[in-house]
Amino acid sequence: MNYNKVTPNIISQLESIAGKENVYLDEEHLKQYSHDETEDLKFYPEVIVKPRTSKEISELLILANRENIPVTPRGAGTGLSGGALPVFGGIIIAMERFNSILSIDERNLQATVEPGVINQVFQEAVIAKGLFYPPDPASKGSCFLGGNLAENAGGPKAVKYGVTKDYVLNLEVVLPTGEIIMTGANVLKNATGYNLTQLIVGSEGTLGIITKIVFRLLPYPSQTLLMLVPFASAAKACEAVSAVFVAGITPSAMEFMERDAIDWVLKFVEVNIEIKDTIQAHLLIEVDGNDADVLMKDCEKISEVMYRFGCDEILLAETAAQKENLWKMRRRVAEAVRSHAVYKEEDTVVPRAELAKLLTGIKEIGKKYGFRSVCYGHAGDGNLHVNIIKEQLSDEEWNTKLPLGIREIFELCVSLGGTISGEHGIGWVQKGYMDIPFSEKEISLQKGIKSLFDPNHILNPGKIFV
Ligand code: MLT
Ligand code: ZN
């Protein structure tokens, strides 16, 4: 794609739209906005603009269209597929000034927020009113809700409560051509025309810029129980996962960590835990609700299932601090791997009963191509994060052989009824694999939608499709 450069004349137009103080050209900012959390990728924008209103964004996009300048919308930069990377340079529209919770409607269990609100800030604001917003990605302490929508983020609670899309009722969106639209209505049921709301969710900032979000909320479940279940066989741990649901229980989290994941994270965070040498994997299982007796009975039933699959001694977290520690251990696996290794992270997903086949297959593919992988993730969703470690692989092997191994992993996912990303998105790094889950026709339908929204392809170009 051929785009024009940002000229001094365009800069002065950006300044008159958003205010001089909200336009950044200095090296430090350009560097800061050149990367997200996706591996070590870096693409420098030419300029960063931090608008405050939908109208300003509309004017910015009209200008970008007129001048043929690429625009990349950006939340907190915590993405894992390069969705916020300005791969063609141009303008970054940074959404951090859209940071207000506009209203929490306790009568309707709804909230209207701006996209630059941090996930955890929002969760805490609704908890203060006895309400619950479940989607809780690992980066919840820093990621923005707008980014969560763009990537349809999940997290541990998705297994019981669903992912971001399941909480979005209505959106204000600025289209790439500058019009400001509402996608739906503030209702729980809506059978009115095409579902534009859900089309925008997960579209990775390629179809429009979200400027307002209406969420539905739930009552807050007051109690949780958390158990850590060790297994000598990682495949057995995976098999036990679907058996819990078959036994009629839906945990509020069901996470998997193989031995390597725990060993890495324990080098990184201080958690007081003894793990026998024989243990190869753990399941971290949470149940939630409002009745402690019911939760204890659920845990007993879950334990029966776990022992049936040959688990070792189960640890039931006794105190809030113990629960916090176990969650810290799980949530910081990715960060621990990232800080210790050159790695590539895949976000595989299959129907949960196929999880053991997926894990075994990934290890076989690793042997074939000579790479080690550290696997962990949201087992209850069949969503396994696979961190491939470079270690002894040469640059040549890493650059040429690894993509073949990844292709095989993705082909395995699809053959098991799954797909190539559960919650991290396609963005920049996975687009070369879109031919695995989709036929040419299926891809061309999606590209047609992109062209309809963004005829000049100025908004987040280079993402999702090759
Ligand atoms: C997680 O579940 O820990 C994240 O989705 C993975 C990551 O942050 O890389
Ligand atoms: Zn995850």
Coordinates of C-alpha atoms and ligand atoms in Angstrom, one line a residue:
M1 CA 0.0 0.0 0.0
N2 CA 1.2 3.5 -0.9
Y3 CA 0.6 6.2 1.6
N4 CA 1.7 9.8 1.8
K5 CA 4.0 11.2 4.5
V6 CA 2.9 13.4 7.3
T7 CA 4.1 16.9 6.3
P8 CA 4.5 20.1 8.4
N9 CA 1.3 21.3 6.8
I10 CA -0.6 18.2 8.0
I11 CA 0.9 18.6 11.5
S12 CA -0.5 22.1 11.7
Q13 CA -3.9 20.8 10.7
L14 CA -3.7 18.0 13.4
E15 CA -2.8 20.7 15.9
S16 CA -5.7 22.8 15.0
I17 CA -8.1 19.8 15.4
A18 CA -6.8 18.4 18.6
G19 CA -4.8 21.3 20.1
K20 CA -1.0 21.8 19.8
E21 CA -0.4 20.3 23.3
N22 CA -2.0 17.0 22.2
V23 CA 0.2 16.4 19.1
Y24 CA 3.5 14.6 19.8
L25 CA 6.5 14.4 17.5
D26 CA 9.4 14.0 19.9
E27 CA 11.7 11.0 19.8
E28 CA 10.7 9.7 23.2
H29 CA 7.0 9.6 22.3
L30 CA 7.6 8.1 18.9
K31 CA 9.6 5.4 20.5
Q32 CA 7.1 4.7 23.3
Y33 CA 4.3 4.3 20.7
S34 CA 6.4 2.2 18.3
H35 CA 5.7 -1.1 20.2
D36 CA 3.0 -2.9 22.2
E37 CA 3.5 -6.1 24.1
T38 CA 3.9 -8.2 21.0
E39 CA 7.4 -9.8 21.1
D40 CA 10.1 -7.3 20.2
L41 CA 8.3 -5.6 17.2
K42 CA 8.9 -1.9 16.6
F43 CA 7.3 0.4 14.0
Y44 CA 7.6 4.1 14.4
P45 CA 4.7 6.4 13.9
E46 CA 5.3 9.8 12.3
V47 CA 3.1 11.6 14.8
I48 CA 0.9 10.8 17.8
V49 CA -2.4 12.7 18.4
K50 CA -4.4 12.4 21.6
P51 CA -7.9 13.7 20.9
R52 CA -10.6 14.1 23.5
T53 CA -13.9 14.1 21.5
S54 CA -15.5 12.0 18.9
K55 CA -15.8 15.1 16.8
E56 CA -12.0 15.6 16.9
I57 CA -11.5 12.0 15.8
S58 CA -14.0 12.4 13.0
E59 CA -12.1 15.5 11.8
L60 CA -8.8 13.6 12.1
L61 CA -10.1 10.7 10.0
I62 CA -11.5 13.0 7.3
L63 CA -8.1 14.7 7.1
A64 CA -6.3 11.3 6.9
N65 CA -8.6 10.2 4.1
R66 CA -8.1 13.4 2.2
E67 CA -4.3 13.2 2.5
N68 CA -4.0 9.4 2.2
I69 CA -2.3 9.0 5.6
P70 CA -2.5 5.7 7.5
V71 CA -4.1 6.0 11.0
T72 CA -3.5 3.5 13.8
P73 CA -5.8 3.6 16.8
R74 CA -4.2 2.7 20.1
G75 CA -5.4 1.9 23.6
A76 CA -2.9 1.1 26.4
G77 CA -0.5 -0.8 24.1
T78 CA -0.9 -4.1 25.9
G79 CA -1.9 -6.0 22.7
L80 CA -0.3 -9.4 21.9
S81 CA -0.8 -9.6 18.1
G82 CA 0.5 -6.2 17.0
G83 CA -2.9 -4.6 16.4
A84 CA -1.8 -1.2 17.6
L85 CA 1.5 -1.1 15.7
P86 CA 1.8 1.6 13.1
V87 CA 3.2 -0.7 10.4
F88 CA 3.0 2.0 7.7
G89 CA 4.0 4.9 9.9
G90 CA 1.5 7.7 9.8
I91 CA -0.7 8.9 12.6
I92 CA -1.3 7.2 15.9
I93 CA -4.6 8.2 17.5
A94 CA -4.0 7.5 21.2
M95 CA -7.2 7.1 23.2
E96 CA -5.9 7.7 26.7
R97 CA -7.8 11.0 27.2
F98 CA -11.1 9.1 26.7
N99 CA -10.9 7.9 30.3
S100 CA -14.3 8.6 31.9
I101 CA -16.8 6.2 33.3
L102 CA -19.8 8.2 32.1
S103 CA -22.6 6.5 34.0
I104 CA -23.3 3.3 36.0
D105 CA -27.0 2.6 35.7
E106 CA -27.9 0.5 38.7
R107 CA -31.6 0.2 37.7
N108 CA -30.7 -1.5 34.4
L109 CA -27.4 -3.0 35.4
Q110 CA -25.6 -1.1 32.6
A111 CA -22.7 1.2 32.4
T112 CA -21.6 3.7 29.7
V113 CA -17.9 4.3 29.5
E114 CA -15.2 5.7 27.3
P115 CA -12.7 3.3 25.7
G116 CA -9.6 4.7 27.5
V117 CA -10.8 3.5 31.0
I118 CA -8.5 0.8 32.4
N119 CA -10.3 -2.6 32.8
Q120 CA -9.5 -2.9 36.5
V121 CA -10.6 0.6 37.3
F122 CA -13.9 -0.1 35.7
Q123 CA -14.3 -3.5 37.5
E124 CA -13.6 -1.8 40.8
A125 CA -16.0 1.1 40.1
V126 CA -18.9 -1.4 39.4
I127 CA -17.9 -3.7 42.4
A128 CA -18.4 -0.6 44.6
K129 CA -22.0 -0.7 43.5
G130 CA -22.4 -4.4 44.0
L131 CA -22.1 -5.1 40.3
F132 CA -19.8 -7.2 38.2
Y133 CA -18.0 -6.8 34.9
P134 CA -16.3 -10.2 34.4
P135 CA -13.8 -10.0 31.5
D136 CA -10.4 -10.0 33.1
P137 CA -7.5 -10.3 30.8
A138 CA -4.0 -10.9 32.4
S139 CA -3.2 -7.2 31.7
K140 CA -6.4 -6.0 33.5
G141 CA -4.4 -3.5 35.6
S142 CA -3.2 -1.6 32.6
C143 CA -5.2 -2.5 29.5
F144 CA -8.0 -0.2 28.2
L145 CA -11.6 -1.4 27.7
G146 CA -11.4 -0.1 24.1
G147 CA -8.5 -2.4 23.4
N148 CA -10.4 -5.2 25.1
L149 CA -13.2 -4.6 22.6
A150 CA -10.9 -4.3 19.6
E151 CA -9.4 -7.8 20.4
N152 CA -12.5 -9.3 22.0
A153 CA -10.4 -10.0 25.1
G154 CA -11.1 -12.9 27.3
G155 CA -9.3 -13.9 30.5
P156 CA -9.8 -16.6 33.2
K157 CA -13.5 -15.8 34.0
A158 CA -14.6 -16.3 30.4
V159 CA -15.2 -19.9 31.1
K160 CA -18.3 -19.1 33.1
Y161 CA -19.1 -15.6 32.1
G162 CA -18.1 -15.2 28.5
V163 CA -15.7 -12.8 26.8
T164 CA -15.8 -9.0 26.2
K165 CA -18.3 -9.3 23.3
D166 CA -20.9 -10.9 25.7
Y167 CA -21.1 -7.6 27.7
V168 CA -21.3 -5.1 24.9
L169 CA -24.8 -3.7 24.1
N170 CA -24.1 -0.6 22.1
L171 CA -21.2 1.4 20.7
E172 CA -20.5 4.9 19.5
V173 CA -18.0 4.5 16.6
V174 CA -16.3 7.0 14.4
L175 CA -16.1 5.5 10.9
P176 CA -12.9 5.8 8.9
T177 CA -14.7 8.2 6.6
G178 CA -15.6 10.4 9.5
E179 CA -19.3 9.7 10.2
I180 CA -20.2 9.1 13.9
I181 CA -22.6 6.2 14.3
M182 CA -24.3 4.2 17.1
T183 CA -24.2 0.5 16.4
G184 CA -27.3 -0.8 18.3
A185 CA -29.4 0.0 21.3
N186 CA -29.0 -0.2 25.1
V187 CA -31.1 -3.4 25.3
L188 CA -30.5 -7.0 26.2
K189 CA -32.4 -8.3 23.2
N190 CA -32.1 -6.9 19.8
A191 CA -33.4 -8.4 16.6
T192 CA -33.1 -5.3 14.6
G193 CA -31.1 -5.6 11.4
Y194 CA -27.5 -6.7 11.1
N195 CA -25.5 -6.8 14.3
L196 CA -23.1 -3.9 13.8
T197 CA -22.1 -3.9 17.5
Q198 CA -20.7 -7.4 17.3
L199 CA -19.1 -6.7 13.9
I200 CA -17.1 -3.9 15.5
V201 CA -16.1 -6.0 18.6
G202 CA -13.0 -8.0 17.6
S203 CA -12.4 -6.0 14.4
E204 CA -9.0 -4.9 15.8
G205 CA -9.5 -1.2 15.1
T206 CA -9.8 -1.8 11.3
L207 CA -13.5 -0.8 10.9
G208 CA -13.8 2.3 13.1
I209 CA -12.7 4.0 16.3
I210 CA -14.8 3.2 19.3
T211 CA -15.6 6.3 21.3
K212 CA -18.3 5.2 23.7
I213 CA -19.3 1.7 25.0
V214 CA -22.5 0.6 26.7
F215 CA -21.9 -2.5 28.8
R216 CA -24.3 -4.8 30.5
L217 CA -23.4 -5.9 34.0
L218 CA -24.2 -8.7 36.5
P219 CA -24.7 -8.8 40.2
Y220 CA -21.3 -9.3 41.9
P221 CA -20.8 -12.9 43.3
S222 CA -19.6 -12.4 46.8
Q223 CA -17.6 -15.6 47.4
T224 CA -15.0 -17.7 45.7
L225 CA -13.1 -20.9 46.4
L226 CA -9.9 -21.6 44.7
M227 CA -8.0 -24.9 44.4
L228 CA -4.7 -25.8 42.9
V229 CA -4.6 -29.4 41.5
P230 CA -1.2 -31.0 40.6
F231 CA -0.9 -33.8 38.1
A232 CA 2.0 -36.0 37.2
S233 CA 0.7 -36.1 33.6
A234 CA -0.1 -32.9 31.7
A235 CA -2.3 -34.8 29.3
K236 CA -4.3 -36.2 32.2
A237 CA -4.8 -32.7 33.6
C238 CA -6.2 -31.6 30.2
E239 CA -8.5 -34.6 30.1
A240 CA -9.8 -33.8 33.6
V241 CA -11.0 -30.4 32.4
S242 CA -13.9 -31.4 30.2
A243 CA -15.0 -34.0 32.8
V244 CA -15.8 -31.3 35.3
F245 CA -18.3 -29.7 33.0
V246 CA -19.7 -33.1 32.1
A247 CA -20.2 -33.6 35.8
G248 CA -22.5 -30.5 35.8
I249 CA -20.2 -27.9 37.3
T250 CA -19.1 -24.7 35.6
P251 CA -16.2 -23.2 37.5
S252 CA -15.6 -19.4 37.3
A253 CA -12.0 -20.2 36.2
M254 CA -10.2 -23.3 35.1
E255 CA -6.6 -22.5 34.2
F256 CA -3.8 -24.8 33.1
M257 CA -0.1 -24.4 33.7
E258 CA 2.5 -26.9 32.7
R259 CA 5.5 -27.5 34.8
D260 CA 7.8 -25.2 32.9
A261 CA 5.3 -22.3 33.2
I262 CA 5.3 -22.6 36.9
D263 CA 9.1 -23.0 37.1
W264 CA 9.6 -19.8 35.1
V265 CA 7.1 -17.8 37.0
L266 CA 8.5 -18.9 40.4
K267 CA 11.9 -17.4 39.3
F268 CA 10.1 -14.1 38.7
V269 CA 7.5 -13.7 41.5
E270 CA 7.7 -14.8 45.1
V271 CA 5.1 -17.3 45.9
N272 CA 5.6 -19.8 48.7
I273 CA 4.7 -23.1 47.2
E274 CA 6.2 -26.6 47.2
I275 CA 6.0 -28.6 44.0
K276 CA 7.1 -32.2 43.9
D277 CA 9.5 -33.2 41.2
T278 CA 7.0 -35.6 39.7
I279 CA 4.4 -32.9 39.0
Q280 CA 4.2 -32.0 35.3
A281 CA 1.1 -29.7 35.3
H282 CA -1.4 -27.9 37.5
L283 CA -5.0 -26.9 37.1
L284 CA -6.1 -23.8 39.0
I285 CA -9.8 -24.0 39.5
E286 CA -12.1 -21.4 41.0
V287 CA -15.8 -21.5 41.8
D288 CA -17.9 -18.5 42.7
G289 CA -21.3 -17.6 44.0
N290 CA -23.1 -16.4 47.1
D291 CA -23.5 -19.5 49.2
A292 CA -20.3 -20.9 50.8
D293 CA -21.9 -24.4 51.4
V294 CA -22.8 -24.7 47.7
L295 CA -19.3 -23.7 46.7
M296 CA -17.8 -26.3 49.1
K297 CA -20.0 -29.0 47.6
D298 CA -18.9 -27.9 44.1
C299 CA -15.3 -28.2 45.2
E300 CA -15.9 -31.7 46.5
K301 CA -17.5 -32.8 43.2
I302 CA -14.6 -31.2 41.3
S303 CA -12.1 -33.1 43.6
E304 CA -13.8 -36.4 42.9
V305 CA -13.3 -35.8 39.1
M306 CA -9.7 -34.7 39.6
Y307 CA -8.8 -37.8 41.6
R308 CA -10.5 -39.9 39.0
F309 CA -7.9 -38.5 36.5
G310 CA -5.1 -39.3 38.9
C311 CA -4.2 -35.9 40.4
D312 CA -1.9 -35.5 43.4
E313 CA -2.8 -33.8 46.6
I314 CA -5.2 -30.8 46.1
L315 CA -4.4 -27.5 47.7
L316 CA -7.5 -25.5 48.7
A317 CA -6.6 -21.9 49.2
E318 CA -7.5 -20.9 52.8
T319 CA -7.1 -17.2 52.9
A320 CA -7.5 -14.2 50.6
A321 CA -3.7 -13.8 50.6
Q322 CA -3.2 -17.4 49.5
K323 CA -5.8 -17.0 46.7
E324 CA -4.1 -13.7 45.6
N325 CA -0.7 -15.5 45.5
L326 CA -2.0 -18.4 43.3
W327 CA -3.6 -15.9 41.0
K328 CA -0.4 -13.9 40.9
M329 CA 1.4 -17.0 39.9
R330 CA -1.0 -17.7 37.0
R331 CA -1.4 -14.2 35.8
R332 CA 2.4 -13.5 35.6
V333 CA 3.4 -16.5 33.6
A334 CA 3.5 -14.6 30.3
E335 CA 5.5 -11.7 31.8
A336 CA 8.0 -14.2 33.3
V337 CA 8.5 -16.0 30.0
R338 CA 8.9 -12.7 28.2
S339 CA 11.5 -11.4 30.5
H340 CA 13.6 -14.5 30.4
A341 CA 13.6 -15.5 26.7
V342 CA 13.3 -14.7 23.1
Y343 CA 9.9 -16.2 22.4
K344 CA 6.9 -16.3 20.1
E345 CA 3.4 -16.7 21.6
E346 CA 0.5 -18.5 20.0
D347 CA -3.0 -18.3 21.2
T348 CA -4.5 -21.7 20.2
V349 CA -8.0 -22.7 20.9
V350 CA -10.0 -26.0 20.4
P351 CA -13.2 -27.5 21.9
R352 CA -12.2 -28.2 25.5
A353 CA -12.5 -32.0 25.2
E354 CA -9.8 -31.9 22.6
L355 CA -7.3 -30.1 24.8
A356 CA -5.2 -33.1 25.6
K357 CA -4.8 -33.9 21.9
L358 CA -3.8 -30.3 21.2
L359 CA -1.2 -30.3 23.9
T360 CA 0.3 -33.7 22.9
G361 CA 0.3 -32.6 19.2
I362 CA 2.1 -29.3 20.0
K363 CA 4.8 -31.2 21.9
E364 CA 5.2 -33.6 18.9
I365 CA 5.4 -30.7 16.5
G366 CA 8.0 -29.1 18.8
K367 CA 10.1 -32.2 18.7
K368 CA 9.9 -32.4 14.9
Y369 CA 11.1 -28.8 14.5
G370 CA 13.4 -28.7 17.5
F371 CA 11.7 -26.1 19.7
R372 CA 10.5 -26.1 23.3
S373 CA 7.2 -24.6 24.2
V374 CA 5.8 -23.4 27.5
C375 CA 2.1 -24.0 27.6
Y376 CA -0.5 -22.5 29.9
G377 CA -3.9 -20.9 29.6
H378 CA -7.6 -21.0 29.9
A379 CA -8.2 -24.8 29.9
G380 CA -11.9 -24.5 30.5
D381 CA -12.2 -22.6 27.2
G382 CA -9.9 -25.0 25.4
N383 CA -7.6 -21.9 25.0
L384 CA -4.0 -22.8 25.3
H385 CA -1.2 -20.2 25.1
V386 CA 1.9 -21.7 23.6
N387 CA 5.1 -19.8 24.2
I388 CA 7.8 -21.1 21.9
I389 CA 11.2 -20.4 23.2
K390 CA 14.1 -19.6 20.9
E391 CA 16.9 -21.1 23.1
Q392 CA 19.4 -23.0 21.0
L393 CA 17.6 -22.3 17.6
S394 CA 19.7 -20.3 15.2
D395 CA 18.3 -17.1 13.7
E396 CA 18.0 -19.0 10.4
E397 CA 15.9 -21.8 12.1
W398 CA 13.9 -19.3 14.0
N399 CA 13.0 -17.3 10.9
T400 CA 12.4 -20.1 8.4
K401 CA 11.6 -23.3 10.2
L402 CA 9.5 -21.9 13.0
P403 CA 6.7 -20.5 10.8
L404 CA 6.4 -24.1 9.4
G405 CA 6.0 -25.5 12.9
I406 CA 3.5 -22.8 13.8
R407 CA 1.5 -23.5 10.6
E408 CA 1.4 -27.2 11.7
I409 CA 0.2 -26.2 15.2
F410 CA -2.6 -24.1 13.6
E411 CA -3.6 -26.8 11.2
L412 CA -3.9 -29.1 14.2
C413 CA -6.2 -26.6 16.0
V414 CA -8.4 -26.4 12.9
S415 CA -8.5 -30.2 12.4
L416 CA -9.6 -30.5 16.0
G417 CA -12.5 -28.1 15.4
G418 CA -10.7 -25.0 16.8
T419 CA -9.0 -21.9 15.4
I420 CA -5.9 -19.8 15.4
S421 CA -6.6 -17.2 18.1
G422 CA -8.9 -17.4 21.1
E423 CA -8.4 -14.0 22.6
H424 CA -5.2 -12.3 21.4
G425 CA -6.4 -11.5 17.9
I426 CA -4.7 -11.8 14.4
G427 CA -3.3 -8.3 14.1
W428 CA 0.0 -8.1 12.4
V429 CA 1.7 -11.3 13.5
Q430 CA -0.8 -14.0 12.6
K431 CA -2.3 -12.7 9.4
G432 CA -0.1 -15.0 7.3
Y433 CA -2.0 -18.0 8.7
M434 CA -5.6 -16.8 8.0
D435 CA -5.8 -19.2 5.1
I436 CA -5.8 -22.1 7.6
P437 CA -9.2 -21.4 9.3
F438 CA -10.8 -19.6 6.3
S439 CA -11.4 -20.4 2.6
E440 CA -10.7 -17.8 -0.1
K441 CA -14.4 -16.9 -0.2
E442 CA -14.6 -16.5 3.6
I443 CA -11.6 -14.1 3.5
S444 CA -13.0 -12.2 0.6
L445 CA -16.3 -11.6 2.4
Q446 CA -14.3 -10.2 5.4
K447 CA -12.1 -8.0 3.1
G448 CA -15.3 -6.8 1.4
I449 CA -16.6 -5.6 4.8
K450 CA -13.3 -3.8 5.4
S451 CA -13.5 -2.0 2.1
L452 CA -17.1 -1.0 2.7
F453 CA -16.2 0.7 6.0
D454 CA -12.8 2.0 4.9
P455 CA -12.8 2.5 1.1
N456 CA -9.3 4.0 1.1
H457 CA -7.8 1.6 3.7
I458 CA -6.5 4.3 5.9
L459 CA -7.6 2.8 9.2
N460 CA -5.2 0.4 10.8
P461 CA -3.9 -1.0 7.5
G462 CA -1.8 -4.1 7.3
K463 CA -3.8 -5.9 10.0
I464 CA -5.8 -9.2 9.9
F465 CA -5.4 -9.8 6.2
V466 CA -2.3 -10.3 4.0
Ligands
MLT1 C1 -2.6 -14.8 29.8 O1 -3.6 -15.5 29.8 O2 -1.8 -14.8 30.7 C2 -2.5 -13.9 28.6 O3 -3.5 -13.9 27.7 C3 -1.2 -14.2 27.9 C4 -0.2 -13.1 27.8 O4 -0.4 -12.1 28.5 O5 0.7 -13.2 27.0
ZN2 ZN -4.9 -15.5 28.2

